[in-house]
Amino acid sequence: MNLFVAFAMIFLAAPAQTGANFAGTWAMERSATGGGSSGSGGAMGGGAVAGGMSGGGGAGAASTGASNGMRAGGGSISAAGGGSLELVVTQTATALTMERRFPGVESQTTTYKLDGSESINTTGRATLKTKSRWEGAKLVTEGTQVVKTEQAEIKGTIKETRWLEKDGTMVVETVRQIDGGAASTITQTFKKK
């Protein structure tokens, strides 16, 4: 009986093993878009605000119009400009930091806190406020993005789910909704270099 109690105490004292280790240097392999009105622009992809909105790693200048602005503002690279997105991820018990590198574009960094508190990433005119949580081995990040343009503020919601496949591929699925419009889902895959 005492032995059983001892084992039970050890089990209860051990921290829950959840999450995955995304640390490393990654090259984007594929980006696919499905549904919604956002078309084929970037998603949070590496995890940040971006592109045309001077946020997380997009290539090219900001386009006009709400959907184009938020589309570019998600944090990954659209097809414009050629080249390949490189994502450098560092991870600790409390934070996931992603640096997006793209040929000819200044690198941009986004940090997600992993303790459940709010993360705020601001680049240029775009501000991304999110909270992240583990669902088993998947990292789920949800929040809002506000892009200030000369005409108005463009507001949207973002949900990013990141996981590792059995072969080591990192998959990032981003669901974006702009000002209550139709949701758009973008799935990106990355291979470790």
Coordinates of C-alpha atoms in Angstrom, one line a residue:
M1 CA 0.0 0.0 0.0
N2 CA 2.8 2.4 0.9
L3 CA 4.5 1.6 -2.4
F4 CA 1.3 2.4 -4.3
V5 CA 1.0 5.8 -2.5
A6 CA 4.6 6.6 -3.3
F7 CA 4.1 5.9 -7.0
A8 CA 0.9 7.9 -7.0
M9 CA 2.7 10.9 -5.4
I10 CA 5.4 10.8 -8.0
F11 CA 2.9 10.7 -10.8
L12 CA 0.9 13.6 -9.4
A13 CA 4.0 15.7 -8.9
A14 CA 5.3 15.2 -12.4
P15 CA 4.4 18.0 -14.8
A16 CA 2.1 17.3 -17.7
Q17 CA 4.0 16.6 -20.9
T18 CA 2.3 18.5 -23.6
G19 CA 3.3 20.5 -26.6
A20 CA 5.9 20.1 -29.3
N21 CA 9.3 21.5 -30.0
F22 CA 9.2 23.8 -33.0
A23 CA 12.7 25.1 -32.6
G24 CA 14.9 25.2 -35.7
T25 CA 15.3 26.8 -39.1
W26 CA 12.4 26.0 -41.5
A27 CA 11.8 26.6 -45.2
M28 CA 8.3 27.0 -46.4
E29 CA 7.4 24.1 -48.7
R30 CA 3.8 24.9 -49.6
S31 CA 1.0 27.3 -49.0
A32 CA -2.6 26.5 -49.8
T33 CA -5.7 28.6 -49.4
G34 CA -9.3 27.5 -49.0
G35 CA -12.6 29.2 -48.6
G36 CA -13.5 32.8 -47.7
S37 CA -13.0 36.0 -49.4
S38 CA -9.3 36.5 -48.6
G39 CA -8.0 34.8 -51.7
S40 CA -4.5 33.6 -51.9
G41 CA -2.6 36.1 -49.7
G42 CA -0.4 35.3 -46.7
A43 CA -1.5 33.9 -43.4
M44 CA 0.1 34.2 -40.1
G45 CA 2.3 31.5 -41.4
G46 CA 5.3 32.0 -39.2
G47 CA 3.0 33.6 -36.8
A48 CA 2.8 37.3 -37.1
V49 CA 1.5 40.5 -38.4
A50 CA 2.8 41.4 -41.7
G51 CA 3.6 41.7 -45.2
G52 CA 2.2 44.6 -47.0
M53 CA 1.2 46.0 -43.6
S54 CA 4.8 46.3 -42.5
G55 CA 4.2 43.4 -40.2
G56 CA 5.4 39.8 -40.2
G57 CA 7.4 39.0 -43.3
G58 CA 5.3 39.8 -46.3
A59 CA 6.8 40.8 -49.5
G60 CA 5.6 43.9 -51.3
A61 CA 3.8 47.1 -50.5
A62 CA 0.5 47.4 -48.7
S63 CA -2.5 47.0 -51.0
T64 CA -5.6 49.1 -50.6
G65 CA -8.9 47.7 -49.4
A66 CA -9.8 46.0 -46.2
S67 CA -9.5 42.4 -47.3
N68 CA -6.1 43.0 -49.1
G69 CA -4.7 44.8 -46.1
M70 CA -5.6 42.1 -43.6
R71 CA -4.6 39.4 -46.0
A72 CA -1.1 40.9 -46.3
G73 CA -1.1 41.6 -42.6
G74 CA -1.1 38.0 -41.4
G75 CA 2.6 37.3 -41.1
S76 CA 3.8 35.1 -43.9
I77 CA 4.9 35.5 -47.4
S78 CA 2.7 35.7 -50.4
A79 CA 3.9 34.5 -53.7
A80 CA 4.9 38.0 -54.9
G81 CA 8.5 38.7 -55.4
G82 CA 9.7 35.1 -55.7
G83 CA 12.2 33.5 -53.3
S84 CA 11.6 31.3 -50.3
L85 CA 10.4 32.1 -46.8
E86 CA 12.8 31.0 -44.1
L87 CA 11.5 30.8 -40.5
V88 CA 13.9 30.7 -37.6
V89 CA 12.1 29.5 -34.4
T90 CA 13.4 29.5 -30.9
Q91 CA 11.4 28.0 -28.1
T92 CA 11.5 28.0 -24.3
A93 CA 9.0 26.8 -21.7
T94 CA 7.5 30.3 -21.7
A95 CA 7.8 31.7 -25.2
L96 CA 7.9 30.8 -28.9
T97 CA 9.8 33.4 -31.0
M98 CA 9.7 33.3 -34.8
E99 CA 12.0 35.3 -37.1
R100 CA 10.8 35.4 -40.7
R101 CA 13.5 35.9 -43.3
F102 CA 12.8 36.6 -47.0
P103 CA 15.2 37.6 -49.8
G104 CA 15.3 41.3 -50.2
V105 CA 13.0 42.0 -47.2
E106 CA 13.9 43.0 -43.7
S107 CA 13.5 40.1 -41.3
Q108 CA 10.7 40.4 -38.8
T109 CA 10.2 38.8 -35.4
T110 CA 7.1 37.7 -33.5
T111 CA 6.9 36.3 -30.0
Y112 CA 4.1 34.2 -28.5
K113 CA 3.9 33.8 -24.7
L114 CA 3.2 30.2 -23.8
D115 CA 1.9 30.9 -20.2
G116 CA -1.6 31.8 -21.3
S117 CA -1.0 35.6 -21.0
E118 CA -1.6 38.0 -23.8
S119 CA 1.1 38.6 -26.4
I120 CA 1.2 41.9 -28.3
N121 CA 3.2 42.2 -31.5
T122 CA 3.2 45.6 -33.3
T123 CA 4.9 46.3 -36.6
G124 CA 4.3 49.4 -38.6
R125 CA 0.6 50.0 -38.7
A126 CA -0.4 46.5 -37.6
T127 CA -1.0 45.3 -34.0
L128 CA -1.6 41.7 -33.2
K129 CA -2.9 40.7 -29.8
T130 CA -3.1 36.9 -29.1
K131 CA -3.2 34.2 -26.4
S132 CA -1.6 30.8 -27.0
R133 CA -2.5 27.5 -25.5
W134 CA -1.5 23.8 -25.9
E135 CA -4.0 21.3 -27.1
G136 CA -2.0 18.2 -26.8
A137 CA 1.0 18.6 -29.1
K138 CA -0.7 21.4 -31.1
L139 CA -0.1 25.1 -30.3
V140 CA -3.3 27.1 -30.8
T141 CA -2.9 30.9 -31.0
E142 CA -6.1 33.1 -31.1
G143 CA -6.6 36.8 -31.1
T144 CA -7.3 40.0 -32.9
Q145 CA -5.5 42.1 -35.4
V146 CA -5.9 45.9 -36.1
V147 CA -4.4 47.6 -39.1
K148 CA -4.5 51.4 -39.1
T149 CA -4.8 52.8 -42.7
E150 CA -5.2 56.3 -43.8
Q151 CA -8.9 55.7 -44.3
A152 CA -9.9 53.6 -41.3
E153 CA -9.0 50.9 -38.9
I154 CA -9.3 47.4 -40.3
K155 CA -10.1 44.8 -37.6
G156 CA -10.1 41.0 -37.8
T157 CA -9.7 37.8 -35.8
I158 CA -7.1 35.2 -36.3
K159 CA -6.8 31.6 -35.1
E160 CA -3.5 29.8 -35.8
T161 CA -2.9 26.1 -35.1
R162 CA 0.6 24.7 -35.4
W163 CA 1.8 21.1 -35.2
L164 CA 4.4 18.6 -36.3
E165 CA 3.6 15.7 -38.6
K166 CA 5.2 12.3 -38.0
D167 CA 7.8 13.0 -40.7
G168 CA 8.9 16.2 -38.9
T169 CA 7.0 18.6 -41.2
M170 CA 5.6 21.6 -39.4
V171 CA 2.1 22.5 -40.4
V172 CA 0.5 26.0 -39.7
E173 CA -3.2 26.4 -40.3
T174 CA -4.5 29.9 -40.1
V175 CA -8.2 30.9 -40.0
R176 CA -8.8 34.7 -40.6
Q177 CA -12.0 36.7 -40.5
I178 CA -12.0 40.4 -41.4
D179 CA -14.7 42.7 -39.9
G180 CA -17.1 39.9 -39.6
G181 CA -16.8 38.8 -43.2
A182 CA -16.3 35.3 -44.5
A183 CA -13.6 33.3 -42.9
S184 CA -10.5 32.2 -44.9
T185 CA -8.3 29.3 -44.1
I186 CA -4.7 29.0 -45.2
T187 CA -2.5 26.0 -44.6
Q188 CA 1.3 26.2 -44.8
T189 CA 3.9 23.5 -44.5
F190 CA 7.6 23.9 -43.5
K191 CA 10.5 21.5 -43.8
K192 CA 13.4 21.8 -41.3
K193 CA 16.7 22.8 -43.0

